[in-house]
PDB file of C-alpha atoms in Angstrom:
ATOM      1  CA  MET A  30       0.000   0.000   0.000  1.00 44.00           C
ATOM      2  CA  THR A  31       2.783   2.389   0.981  1.00 43.00           C
ATOM      3  CA  THR A  32       4.657   1.499  -2.189  1.00 45.00           C
ATOM      4  CA  THR A  33       1.577   2.237  -4.307  1.00 42.00           C
ATOM      5  CA  VAL A  34       1.050   5.607  -2.632  1.00 40.00           C
ATOM      6  CA  SER A  35       4.712   6.464  -3.113  1.00 44.00           C
ATOM      7  CA  LYS A  36       4.560   5.579  -6.800  1.00 43.00           C
ATOM      8  CA  THR A  37       1.411   7.646  -7.249  1.00 40.00           C
ATOM      9  CA  ALA A  38       3.016  10.617  -5.532  1.00 43.00           C
ATOM     10  CA  ALA A  39       6.085  10.260  -7.737  1.00 46.00           C
ATOM     11  CA  ILE A  40       3.967  10.212 -10.895  1.00 42.00           C
ATOM     12  CA  VAL A  41       2.034  13.298  -9.812  1.00 39.00           C
ATOM     13  CA  SER A  42       5.295  15.087  -8.982  1.00 46.00           C
ATOM     14  CA  MET A  43       6.705  14.139 -12.377  1.00 43.00           C
ATOM     15  CA  MET A  44       3.583  15.473 -14.151  1.00 41.00           C
ATOM     16  CA  LEU A  45       3.786  18.751 -12.257  1.00 42.00           C
ATOM     17  CA  LEU A  46       7.465  19.046 -13.127  1.00 41.00           C
ATOM     18  CA  LEU A  47       6.786  18.411 -16.782  1.00 42.00           C
ATOM     19  CA  SER A  48       4.002  21.005 -16.746  1.00 41.00           C
ATOM     20  CA  LYS A  49       6.298  23.599 -15.215  1.00 41.00           C
ATOM     21  CA  THR A  50       9.016  22.699 -17.696  1.00 40.00           C
ATOM     22  CA  CYS A  51       6.650  23.333 -20.603  1.00 42.00           C
ATOM     23  CA  GLN A  52       5.709  26.708 -19.158  1.00 46.00           C
ATOM     24  CA  ALA A  53       9.374  27.515 -18.682  1.00 47.00           C
ATOM     25  CA  GLN A  54       9.958  26.988 -22.392  1.00 82.00           C
ATOM     26  CA  LEU A  55       8.419  30.386 -23.081  1.00 96.00           C
ATOM     27  CA  SER A  56      11.369  32.736 -23.275  1.00 97.00           C
ATOM     28  CA  SER A  57      12.067  36.117 -24.844  1.00 97.00           C
ATOM     29  CA  THR A  58      15.212  34.623 -26.399  1.00 97.00           C
ATOM     30  CA  PHE A  59      13.510  31.525 -27.806  1.00 97.00           C
ATOM     31  CA  TYR A  60      14.481  32.352 -31.409  1.00 97.00           C
ATOM     32  CA  ALA A  61      17.870  33.904 -30.649  1.00 97.00           C
ATOM     33  CA  ASN A  62      19.716  31.077 -32.376  1.00 97.00           C
ATOM     34  CA  SER A  63      17.090  29.449 -34.588  1.00 97.00           C
ATOM     35  CA  CYS A  64      15.776  32.674 -36.162  1.00 98.00           C
ATOM     36  CA  PRO A  65      17.628  35.776 -34.940  1.00 97.00           C
ATOM     37  CA  ASN A  66      15.889  38.070 -37.433  1.00 98.00           C
ATOM     38  CA  ALA A  67      12.370  36.913 -36.600  1.00 98.00           C
ATOM     39  CA  LEU A  68      11.306  39.903 -34.504  1.00 98.00           C
ATOM     40  CA  SER A  69      12.699  42.529 -36.845  1.00 98.00           C
ATOM     41  CA  THR A  70      11.042  40.808 -39.804  1.00 98.00           C
ATOM     42  CA  ILE A  71       7.669  40.769 -38.061  1.00 98.00           C
ATOM     43  CA  ARG A  72       8.078  44.384 -36.958  1.00 98.00           C
ATOM     44  CA  THR A  73       8.693  45.583 -40.501  1.00 98.00           C
ATOM     45  CA  THR A  74       5.462  43.998 -41.725  1.00 98.00           C
ATOM     46  CA  ILE A  75       3.393  45.294 -38.804  1.00 98.00           C
ATOM     47  CA  ARG A  76       4.661  48.850 -39.102  1.00 98.00           C
ATOM     48  CA  SER A  77       4.028  48.872 -42.836  1.00 98.00           C
ATOM     49  CA  ALA A  78       0.440  47.681 -42.332  1.00 98.00           C
ATOM     50  CA  ILE A  79      -0.337  50.289 -39.677  1.00 98.00           C
ATOM     51  CA  SER A  80       1.277  53.094 -41.648  1.00 97.00           C
ATOM     52  CA  SER A  81      -1.160  52.226 -44.445  1.00 97.00           C
ATOM     53  CA  GLU A  82      -4.167  51.969 -42.111  1.00 97.00           C
ATOM     54  CA  ARG A  83      -3.929  53.344 -38.582  1.00 96.00           C
ATOM     55  CA  ARG A  84      -6.942  51.325 -37.439  1.00 96.00           C
ATOM     56  CA  MET A  85      -4.970  48.126 -37.988  1.00 98.00           C
ATOM     57  CA  ALA A  86      -3.108  48.667 -34.691  1.00 98.00           C
ATOM     58  CA  ALA A  87      -6.302  48.130 -32.705  1.00 97.00           C
ATOM     59  CA  SER A  88      -7.277  45.182 -34.895  1.00 98.00           C
ATOM     60  CA  LEU A  89      -3.993  43.354 -34.256  1.00 98.00           C
ATOM     61  CA  ILE A  90      -4.136  43.876 -30.499  1.00 98.00           C
ATOM     62  CA  ARG A  91      -7.712  42.578 -30.512  1.00 98.00           C
ATOM     63  CA  LEU A  92      -6.776  39.583 -32.662  1.00 98.00           C
ATOM     64  CA  HIS A  93      -4.193  38.435 -30.108  1.00 98.00           C
ATOM     65  CA  PHE A  94      -6.728  38.941 -27.303  1.00 98.00           C
ATOM     66  CA  HIS A  95      -9.443  36.968 -29.102  1.00 98.00           C
ATOM     67  CA  ASP A  96      -6.961  34.197 -29.817  1.00 98.00           C
ATOM     68  CA  CYS A  97      -5.831  33.818 -26.209  1.00 98.00           C
ATOM     69  CA  PHE A  98      -9.329  33.799 -24.722  1.00 97.00           C
ATOM     70  CA  ALA A  99     -10.445  30.891 -26.930  1.00 95.00           C
ATOM     71  CA  GLN A 100      -8.499  27.735 -25.960  1.00 93.00           C
ATOM     72  CA  GLY A 101      -5.305  29.671 -25.188  1.00 97.00           C
ATOM     73  CA  CYS A 102      -2.688  31.597 -27.179  1.00 98.00           C
ATOM     74  CA  ASP A 103      -2.351  29.013 -29.929  1.00 98.00           C
ATOM     75  CA  ALA A 104      -3.338  30.866 -33.128  1.00 98.00           C
ATOM     76  CA  SER A 105      -6.582  28.882 -33.339  1.00 98.00           C
ATOM     77  CA  ILE A 106      -8.373  32.076 -34.374  1.00 98.00           C
ATOM     78  CA  LEU A 107      -6.423  32.082 -37.646  1.00 98.00           C
ATOM     79  CA  LEU A 108      -7.636  28.685 -38.866  1.00 98.00           C
ATOM     80  CA  ASP A 109     -10.112  28.616 -41.737  1.00 97.00           C
ATOM     81  CA  GLU A 110     -13.144  26.356 -41.793  1.00 95.00           C
ATOM     82  CA  ALA A 111     -12.282  22.756 -42.748  1.00 94.00           C
ATOM     83  CA  PRO A 112     -13.894  19.314 -42.401  1.00 92.00           C
ATOM     84  CA  SER A 113     -12.254  18.828 -38.998  1.00 89.00           C
ATOM     85  CA  ILE A 114     -12.112  22.508 -37.978  1.00 94.00           C
ATOM     86  CA  SER A 115     -14.932  24.695 -36.691  1.00 95.00           C
ATOM     87  CA  SER A 116     -13.416  28.072 -37.455  1.00 96.00           C
ATOM     88  CA  GLU A 117     -13.422  30.718 -34.737  1.00 97.00           C
ATOM     89  CA  LYS A 118     -13.497  33.360 -37.459  1.00 97.00           C
ATOM     90  CA  THR A 119     -17.262  32.878 -37.700  1.00 96.00           C
ATOM     91  CA  ALA A 120     -17.934  33.068 -33.963  1.00 96.00           C
ATOM     92  CA  VAL A 121     -20.445  35.821 -33.147  1.00 96.00           C
ATOM     93  CA  GLN A 122     -17.762  38.006 -31.568  1.00 96.00           C
ATOM     94  CA  ASN A 123     -15.425  37.613 -34.576  1.00 96.00           C
ATOM     95  CA  ASN A 124     -17.623  37.296 -37.650  1.00 95.00           C
ATOM     96  CA  ASN A 125     -17.309  40.367 -39.895  1.00 92.00           C
ATOM     97  CA  SER A 126     -15.534  42.030 -36.986  1.00 94.00           C
ATOM     98  CA  ALA A 127     -12.123  40.511 -36.228  1.00 96.00           C
ATOM     99  CA  ARG A 128      -9.582  41.652 -38.788  1.00 97.00           C
ATOM    100  CA  GLY A 129      -5.867  41.705 -39.514  1.00 98.00           C
ATOM    101  CA  TYR A 130      -5.647  38.096 -40.678  1.00 98.00           C
ATOM    102  CA  ASN A 131      -3.969  39.207 -43.895  1.00 98.00           C
ATOM    103  CA  VAL A 132      -1.328  41.145 -41.974  1.00 98.00           C
ATOM    104  CA  ILE A 133      -0.437  38.099 -39.874  1.00 98.00           C
ATOM    105  CA  ASP A 134      -0.334  35.990 -43.061  1.00 98.00           C
ATOM    106  CA  LYS A 135       2.047  38.510 -44.598  1.00 98.00           C
ATOM    107  CA  ALA A 136       4.295  38.529 -41.525  1.00 98.00           C
ATOM    108  CA  LYS A 137       4.330  34.736 -41.515  1.00 98.00           C
ATOM    109  CA  ALA A 138       5.264  34.601 -45.209  1.00 98.00           C
ATOM    110  CA  GLU A 139       8.155  37.009 -44.634  1.00 98.00           C
ATOM    111  CA  VAL A 140       9.434  35.035 -41.652  1.00 98.00           C
ATOM    112  CA  GLU A 141       9.187  31.793 -43.607  1.00 98.00           C
ATOM    113  CA  LYS A 142      11.556  33.286 -46.179  1.00 98.00           C
ATOM    114  CA  VAL A 143      14.310  33.686 -43.606  1.00 97.00           C
ATOM    115  CA  CYS A 144      13.518  30.820 -41.209  1.00 97.00           C
ATOM    116  CA  PRO A 145      11.170  28.237 -42.723  1.00 98.00           C
ATOM    117  CA  GLY A 146       9.267  26.081 -40.251  1.00 97.00           C
ATOM    118  CA  VAL A 147      10.635  27.766 -37.131  1.00 98.00           C
ATOM    119  CA  VAL A 148       8.398  30.612 -35.920  1.00 98.00           C
ATOM    120  CA  SER A 149       4.820  29.879 -34.876  1.00 98.00           C
ATOM    121  CA  CYS A 150       1.776  31.879 -35.896  1.00 98.00           C
ATOM    122  CA  ALA A 151       0.871  32.125 -32.193  1.00 98.00           C
ATOM    123  CA  ASP A 152       4.134  33.937 -31.490  1.00 98.00           C
ATOM    124  CA  ILE A 153       3.645  36.202 -34.500  1.00 98.00           C
ATOM    125  CA  LEU A 154       0.254  37.230 -33.081  1.00 98.00           C
ATOM    126  CA  ALA A 155       1.848  38.045 -29.712  1.00 98.00           C
ATOM    127  CA  VAL A 156       4.686  40.056 -31.256  1.00 98.00           C
ATOM    128  CA  ALA A 157       2.322  41.844 -33.640  1.00 98.00           C
ATOM    129  CA  ALA A 158       0.184  43.059 -30.735  1.00 98.00           C
ATOM    130  CA  ARG A 159       3.232  44.467 -28.951  1.00 98.00           C
ATOM    131  CA  ASP A 160       4.550  46.151 -32.106  1.00 98.00           C
ATOM    132  CA  ALA A 161       1.111  47.596 -32.869  1.00 98.00           C
ATOM    133  CA  SER A 162       0.836  49.134 -29.420  1.00 98.00           C
ATOM    134  CA  GLU A 163       4.264  50.685 -29.630  1.00 98.00           C
ATOM    135  CA  TYR A 164       3.694  52.108 -33.114  1.00 97.00           C
ATOM    136  CA  VAL A 165       0.669  54.166 -32.029  1.00 97.00           C
ATOM    137  CA  GLY A 166       2.206  55.518 -28.841  1.00 97.00           C
ATOM    138  CA  GLY A 167       1.269  52.718 -26.494  1.00 98.00           C
ATOM    139  CA  PRO A 168       3.586  50.785 -24.205  1.00 98.00           C
ATOM    140  CA  THR A 169       6.047  48.160 -25.298  1.00 98.00           C
ATOM    141  CA  TRP A 170       6.964  45.013 -23.405  1.00 98.00           C
ATOM    142  CA  THR A 171       9.178  41.968 -23.680  1.00 98.00           C
ATOM    143  CA  VAL A 172       7.240  39.203 -25.420  1.00 98.00           C
ATOM    144  CA  LYS A 173       7.825  35.680 -24.194  1.00 98.00           C
ATOM    145  CA  LEU A 174       8.167  33.273 -27.119  1.00 98.00           C
ATOM    146  CA  GLY A 175       8.053  29.572 -27.815  1.00 98.00           C
ATOM    147  CA  ARG A 176       4.327  29.016 -28.323  1.00 98.00           C
ATOM    148  CA  ARG A 177       3.290  26.427 -30.853  1.00 98.00           C
ATOM    149  CA  ASP A 178       0.210  26.367 -33.070  1.00 98.00           C
ATOM    150  CA  SER A 179      -2.942  24.363 -32.539  1.00 97.00           C
ATOM    151  CA  THR A 180      -4.329  21.943 -35.092  1.00 97.00           C
ATOM    152  CA  THR A 181      -7.897  22.591 -33.960  1.00 96.00           C
ATOM    153  CA  ALA A 182     -10.301  25.458 -33.346  1.00 96.00           C
ATOM    154  CA  SER A 183     -13.713  25.732 -31.730  1.00 95.00           C
ATOM    155  CA  ARG A 184     -16.372  28.231 -32.723  1.00 96.00           C
ATOM    156  CA  SER A 185     -18.564  27.267 -29.775  1.00 95.00           C
ATOM    157  CA  PHE A 186     -15.706  27.620 -27.293  1.00 94.00           C
ATOM    158  CA  ALA A 187     -14.872  31.045 -28.709  1.00 96.00           C
ATOM    159  CA  GLU A 188     -18.485  32.173 -28.405  1.00 97.00           C
ATOM    160  CA  SER A 189     -18.668  31.092 -24.766  1.00 96.00           C
ATOM    161  CA  ASN A 190     -15.279  32.513 -23.764  1.00 97.00           C
ATOM    162  CA  LEU A 191     -15.014  35.839 -25.596  1.00 97.00           C
ATOM    163  CA  PRO A 192     -16.599  38.951 -24.044  1.00 97.00           C
ATOM    164  CA  ARG A 193     -19.678  40.490 -25.646  1.00 96.00           C
ATOM    165  CA  PHE A 194     -20.507  44.170 -25.914  1.00 96.00           C
ATOM    166  CA  THR A 195     -23.607  43.612 -23.770  1.00 95.00           C
ATOM    167  CA  ASP A 196     -21.808  41.886 -20.878  1.00 97.00           C
ATOM    168  CA  SER A 197     -22.316  43.077 -17.320  1.00 96.00           C
ATOM    169  CA  LEU A 198     -19.443  43.903 -14.981  1.00 97.00           C
ATOM    170  CA  GLU A 199     -20.050  40.648 -13.125  1.00 97.00           C
ATOM    171  CA  LYS A 200     -19.903  38.634 -16.343  1.00 97.00           C
ATOM    172  CA  LEU A 201     -16.725  40.368 -17.493  1.00 98.00           C
ATOM    173  CA  THR A 202     -15.024  39.955 -14.121  1.00 98.00           C
ATOM    174  CA  SER A 203     -15.904  36.273 -14.056  1.00 97.00           C
ATOM    175  CA  LEU A 204     -14.733  35.719 -17.623  1.00 97.00           C
ATOM    176  CA  PHE A 205     -11.384  37.443 -17.122  1.00 98.00           C
ATOM    177  CA  GLY A 206     -10.973  35.728 -13.762  1.00 98.00           C
ATOM    178  CA  SER A 207     -11.394  32.325 -15.412  1.00 97.00           C
ATOM    179  CA  LYS A 208      -8.312  33.180 -17.500  1.00 97.00           C
ATOM    180  CA  GLY A 209      -6.237  34.097 -14.460  1.00 97.00           C
ATOM    181  CA  LEU A 210      -6.660  37.832 -14.988  1.00 98.00           C
ATOM    182  CA  SER A 211      -7.636  40.204 -12.192  1.00 98.00           C
ATOM    183  CA  ALA A 212     -10.175  43.035 -12.287  1.00 98.00           C
ATOM    184  CA  ARG A 213      -7.256  45.446 -12.620  1.00 98.00           C
ATOM    185  CA  ASP A 214      -5.934  43.454 -15.604  1.00 98.00           C
ATOM    186  CA  MET A 215      -9.406  43.561 -17.128  1.00 98.00           C
ATOM    187  CA  VAL A 216      -9.714  47.344 -16.827  1.00 98.00           C
ATOM    188  CA  ALA A 217      -6.192  47.866 -18.160  1.00 98.00           C
ATOM    189  CA  LEU A 218      -6.804  45.601 -21.162  1.00 98.00           C
ATOM    190  CA  SER A 219     -10.126  47.329 -21.838  1.00 98.00           C
ATOM    191  CA  GLY A 220      -8.067  50.493 -22.208  1.00 98.00           C
ATOM    192  CA  SER A 221      -7.015  49.224 -25.633  1.00 98.00           C
ATOM    193  CA  HIS A 222     -10.343  50.729 -26.693  1.00 97.00           C
ATOM    194  CA  THR A 223      -8.539  54.044 -26.644  1.00 97.00           C
ATOM    195  CA  ILE A 224      -7.906  53.192 -30.308  1.00 97.00           C
ATOM    196  CA  GLY A 225      -9.990  51.439 -32.940  1.00 95.00           C
ATOM    197  CA  GLN A 226     -13.591  51.572 -34.067  1.00 97.00           C
ATOM    198  CA  ALA A 227     -16.850  49.763 -33.400  1.00 97.00           C
ATOM    199  CA  GLN A 228     -19.807  48.936 -35.639  1.00 97.00           C
ATOM    200  CA  CYS A 229     -23.147  50.666 -35.156  1.00 97.00           C
ATOM    201  CA  LEU A 230     -24.771  47.328 -34.353  1.00 96.00           C
ATOM    202  CA  THR A 231     -22.690  47.060 -31.164  1.00 97.00           C
ATOM    203  CA  PHE A 232     -23.675  50.404 -29.648  1.00 97.00           C
ATOM    204  CA  ARG A 233     -27.088  51.244 -31.190  1.00 97.00           C
ATOM    205  CA  ASP A 234     -29.104  50.116 -28.191  1.00 95.00           C
ATOM    206  CA  ARG A 235     -26.904  52.144 -25.858  1.00 96.00           C
ATOM    207  CA  ILE A 236     -27.288  55.438 -27.736  1.00 96.00           C
ATOM    208  CA  TYR A 237     -31.036  55.094 -28.362  1.00 96.00           C
ATOM    209  CA  ASN A 238     -32.407  53.263 -25.324  1.00 92.00           C
ATOM    210  CA  ASN A 239     -30.176  54.182 -22.398  1.00 80.00           C
ATOM    211  CA  ALA A 240     -30.678  57.548 -20.733  1.00 71.00           C
ATOM    212  CA  SER A 241     -29.255  56.749 -17.304  1.00 81.00           C
ATOM    213  CA  ASP A 242     -25.537  56.209 -17.890  1.00 92.00           C
ATOM    214  CA  ILE A 243     -24.773  58.009 -21.147  1.00 96.00           C
ATOM    215  CA  ASP A 244     -24.071  61.670 -21.791  1.00 96.00           C
ATOM    216  CA  ALA A 245     -26.972  63.105 -23.810  1.00 94.00           C
ATOM    217  CA  GLY A 246     -24.774  65.138 -26.133  1.00 95.00           C
ATOM    218  CA  PHE A 247     -22.522  62.180 -26.755  1.00 96.00           C
ATOM    219  CA  ALA A 248     -25.491  59.966 -27.597  1.00 96.00           C
ATOM    220  CA  SER A 249     -26.857  62.586 -29.976  1.00 95.00           C
ATOM    221  CA  THR A 250     -23.522  62.857 -31.785  1.00 95.00           C
ATOM    222  CA  ARG A 251     -23.283  59.097 -32.180  1.00 96.00           C
ATOM    223  CA  ARG A 252     -26.814  58.816 -33.576  1.00 96.00           C
ATOM    224  CA  ARG A 253     -25.821  60.907 -36.600  1.00 96.00           C
ATOM    225  CA  GLY A 254     -23.689  58.063 -37.894  1.00 96.00           C
ATOM    226  CA  CYS A 255     -25.778  55.209 -36.533  1.00 97.00           C
ATOM    227  CA  PRO A 256     -29.428  55.266 -37.684  1.00 97.00           C
ATOM    228  CA  ALA A 257     -31.982  53.475 -35.542  1.00 95.00           C
ATOM    229  CA  ASN A 258     -32.963  50.930 -38.183  1.00 94.00           C
ATOM    230  CA  GLN A 259     -30.067  50.650 -40.634  1.00 95.00           C
ATOM    231  CA  GLY A 260     -26.332  51.039 -41.044  1.00 96.00           C
ATOM    232  CA  ASP A 261     -25.309  48.106 -38.848  1.00 97.00           C
ATOM    233  CA  THR A 262     -21.725  48.187 -40.126  1.00 96.00           C
ATOM    234  CA  ASN A 263     -21.266  51.960 -39.903  1.00 97.00           C
ATOM    235  CA  LEU A 264     -18.129  52.669 -37.896  1.00 97.00           C
ATOM    236  CA  ALA A 265     -17.488  55.050 -35.014  1.00 97.00           C
ATOM    237  CA  PRO A 266     -14.258  55.566 -33.077  1.00 97.00           C
ATOM    238  CA  LEU A 267     -14.229  54.037 -29.609  1.00 97.00           C
ATOM    239  CA  ASP A 268     -12.511  57.203 -28.378  1.00 96.00           C
ATOM    240  CA  LEU A 269     -13.960  60.296 -30.034  1.00 89.00           C
ATOM    241  CA  VAL A 270     -11.239  62.591 -28.658  1.00 92.00           C
ATOM    242  CA  THR A 271      -7.971  60.951 -29.767  1.00 94.00           C
ATOM    243  CA  PRO A 272      -9.096  57.908 -31.792  1.00 94.00           C
ATOM    244  CA  ASN A 273      -5.692  57.120 -33.286  1.00 92.00           C
ATOM    245  CA  CYS A 274      -3.489  57.668 -30.245  1.00 95.00           C
ATOM    246  CA  PHE A 275      -2.897  55.157 -27.460  1.00 97.00           C
ATOM    247  CA  ASP A 276      -3.522  57.294 -24.376  1.00 97.00           C
ATOM    248  CA  ASN A 277      -5.759  57.385 -21.288  1.00 98.00           C
ATOM    249  CA  ASN A 278      -8.634  59.389 -22.801  1.00 97.00           C
ATOM    250  CA  TYR A 279     -10.722  56.207 -22.861  1.00 98.00           C
ATOM    251  CA  PHE A 280     -10.931  56.342 -19.069  1.00 98.00           C
ATOM    252  CA  LYS A 281     -11.701  60.051 -19.030  1.00 98.00           C
ATOM    253  CA  ASN A 282     -14.548  59.302 -21.426  1.00 98.00           C
ATOM    254  CA  LEU A 283     -15.988  56.674 -19.091  1.00 98.00           C
ATOM    255  CA  ILE A 284     -16.053  59.122 -16.182  1.00 98.00           C
ATOM    256  CA  GLN A 285     -18.018  61.530 -18.413  1.00 97.00           C
ATOM    257  CA  LYS A 286     -20.439  58.714 -19.361  1.00 97.00           C
ATOM    258  CA  LYS A 287     -19.074  58.699 -22.899  1.00 97.00           C
ATOM    259  CA  GLY A 288     -18.149  55.042 -23.210  1.00 97.00           C
ATOM    260  CA  LEU A 289     -19.266  53.832 -26.629  1.00 97.00           C
ATOM    261  CA  LEU A 290     -20.001  50.216 -25.714  1.00 97.00           C
ATOM    262  CA  GLN A 291     -22.126  49.162 -22.768  1.00 96.00           C
ATOM    263  CA  SER A 292     -19.339  46.750 -21.781  1.00 97.00           C
ATOM    264  CA  ASP A 293     -17.022  49.760 -21.578  1.00 97.00           C
ATOM    265  CA  GLN A 294     -19.299  51.980 -19.477  1.00 97.00           C
ATOM    266  CA  VAL A 295     -19.985  49.262 -16.883  1.00 97.00           C
ATOM    267  CA  LEU A 296     -16.360  49.685 -15.798  1.00 98.00           C
ATOM    268  CA  PHE A 297     -17.380  53.065 -14.372  1.00 98.00           C
ATOM    269  CA  SER A 298     -20.922  52.712 -13.100  1.00 95.00           C
ATOM    270  CA  GLY A 299     -20.737  53.082  -9.331  1.00 94.00           C
ATOM    271  CA  ARG A 300     -19.182  49.653  -8.909  1.00 93.00           C
ATOM    272  CA  SER A 301     -15.953  48.027  -7.785  1.00 95.00           C
ATOM    273  CA  THR A 302     -13.832  49.049 -10.791  1.00 98.00           C
ATOM    274  CA  ASP A 303     -14.603  52.789 -10.567  1.00 98.00           C
ATOM    275  CA  SER A 304     -11.448  53.476  -8.559  1.00 98.00           C
ATOM    276  CA  ILE A 305      -9.236  51.796 -11.168  1.00 98.00           C
ATOM    277  CA  VAL A 306     -10.806  53.820 -13.976  1.00 98.00           C
ATOM    278  CA  SER A 307     -10.286  57.007 -11.960  1.00 98.00           C
ATOM    279  CA  GLU A 308      -6.673  56.103 -11.283  1.00 98.00           C
ATOM    280  CA  TYR A 309      -5.933  55.479 -14.953  1.00 98.00           C
ATOM    281  CA  SER A 310      -7.735  58.672 -16.002  1.00 98.00           C
ATOM    282  CA  ASN A 311      -5.386  60.630 -13.738  1.00 98.00           C
ATOM    283  CA  ASN A 312      -2.172  58.742 -14.450  1.00 98.00           C
ATOM    284  CA  GLN A 313      -1.413  57.693 -18.000  1.00 98.00           C
ATOM    285  CA  ASP A 314       1.935  56.157 -17.058  1.00 98.00           C
ATOM    286  CA  THR A 315       0.268  53.827 -14.566  1.00 98.00           C
ATOM    287  CA  PHE A 316      -2.269  52.759 -17.176  1.00 98.00           C
ATOM    288  CA  LYS A 317       0.379  52.025 -19.777  1.00 98.00           C
ATOM    289  CA  SER A 318       2.525  50.099 -17.307  1.00 98.00           C
ATOM    290  CA  ASP A 319      -0.434  48.014 -16.157  1.00 98.00           C
ATOM    291  CA  PHE A 320      -1.521  47.422 -19.741  1.00 98.00           C
ATOM    292  CA  ALA A 321       1.898  46.007 -20.619  1.00 98.00           C
ATOM    293  CA  THR A 322       1.838  43.783 -17.535  1.00 98.00           C
ATOM    294  CA  ALA A 323      -1.655  42.521 -18.363  1.00 98.00           C
ATOM    295  CA  MET A 324      -0.696  41.781 -21.972  1.00 98.00           C
ATOM    296  CA  ILE A 325       2.215  39.648 -20.760  1.00 98.00           C
ATOM    297  CA  LYS A 326      -0.120  37.766 -18.420  1.00 98.00           C
ATOM    298  CA  MET A 327      -2.649  37.298 -21.194  1.00 98.00           C
ATOM    299  CA  GLY A 328       0.076  35.908 -23.454  1.00 98.00           C
ATOM    300  CA  ASP A 329       0.644  33.182 -20.861  1.00 97.00           C
ATOM    301  CA  ILE A 330      -2.872  31.751 -21.169  1.00 98.00           C
ATOM    302  CA  ASP A 331      -2.570  28.034 -21.952  1.00 97.00           C
ATOM    303  CA  PRO A 332       0.178  28.104 -24.600  1.00 97.00           C
ATOM    304  CA  LEU A 333       1.153  24.950 -26.470  1.00 97.00           C
ATOM    305  CA  THR A 334       4.847  24.277 -25.935  1.00 96.00           C
ATOM    306  CA  GLY A 335       7.448  21.561 -26.352  1.00 93.00           C
ATOM    307  CA  SER A 336       6.076  18.723 -28.457  1.00 94.00           C
ATOM    308  CA  SER A 337       2.461  19.944 -28.237  1.00 96.00           C
ATOM    309  CA  GLY A 338       0.978  21.516 -31.328  1.00 96.00           C
ATOM    310  CA  ILE A 339       2.806  22.257 -34.561  1.00 97.00           C
ATOM    311  CA  ILE A 340       4.546  25.069 -36.422  1.00 98.00           C
ATOM    312  CA  ARG A 341       2.156  25.869 -39.249  1.00 98.00           C
ATOM    313  CA  SER A 342       3.598  26.734 -42.612  1.00 97.00           C
ATOM    314  CA  VAL A 343       0.468  28.764 -43.405  1.00 97.00           C
ATOM    315  CA  CYS A 344      -1.393  30.359 -40.520  1.00 98.00           C
ATOM    316  CA  SER A 345      -4.888  29.650 -41.881  1.00 97.00           C
ATOM    317  CA  ALA A 346      -4.390  25.892 -42.202  1.00 96.00           C
ATOM    318  CA  ALA A 347      -3.307  23.185 -39.765  1.00 92.00           C
ATOM    319  CA  VAL A 348      -0.313  22.112 -41.839  1.00 85.00           C
TER     320      VAL A 348
END
């Protein structure tokens, strides 16, 4: 009996050690020898894309976020529909909304030219988000590398794990908490809405049917570009003040009841996260520092490492 217990304990200890070893394989110097020009190659592509379309910075940050929240940071969001793959691209939160796939494909193609079969699409997503932030005045951070790519995707898992624009503060807190992210991480990451745009469909109900927690003038301005019964895909900047600059105006907007999405405004609605919003509205450096920290934590969500997963040759297919 004692021998059996000892063997069981040894097996459990070995499994825990192996798990920790896999996590430890993520390293900022992962490609230092195998592909030393990987990061500079990715950066060139990302900067070129954003210089052509400023909005792309927000799209690339969001793409990394939507990847990590659905079965981990494994590039599953990039996979196209296939007989054995239920593409996350058509999940409610991504369909006709998530963008930047072509930019990641371009970065992957360029990296393949210098280091074929070495750099994962999951790592390219993580690096692209960092480079996008930096390009538009946001923080930079050291990206841990060594993720591998999944061979599967799940539309249903994405739909149940990605936030929705109608989510309550409780729902958002629970969702982020399930990924190991704190309320402070959640508010900091939401600050990425200081750049980018949203479709009329996502904020129509807020500007027409919500008089309690929205500035009347702000709602009136937004209605001009978002008719009550049409124009679902009409775009509006998430931050009306400095829509192309990564700053803390997003939080100042929330305090003035000028959050575009309901899921934004709930962060400042007389609840537990009000103090964090106030802090970030008063201290841009603190916001940017916390955003970088939260992005690093998010990049650690369930990565495939070691012998798990593959290195795709094309990001949209499991090959």
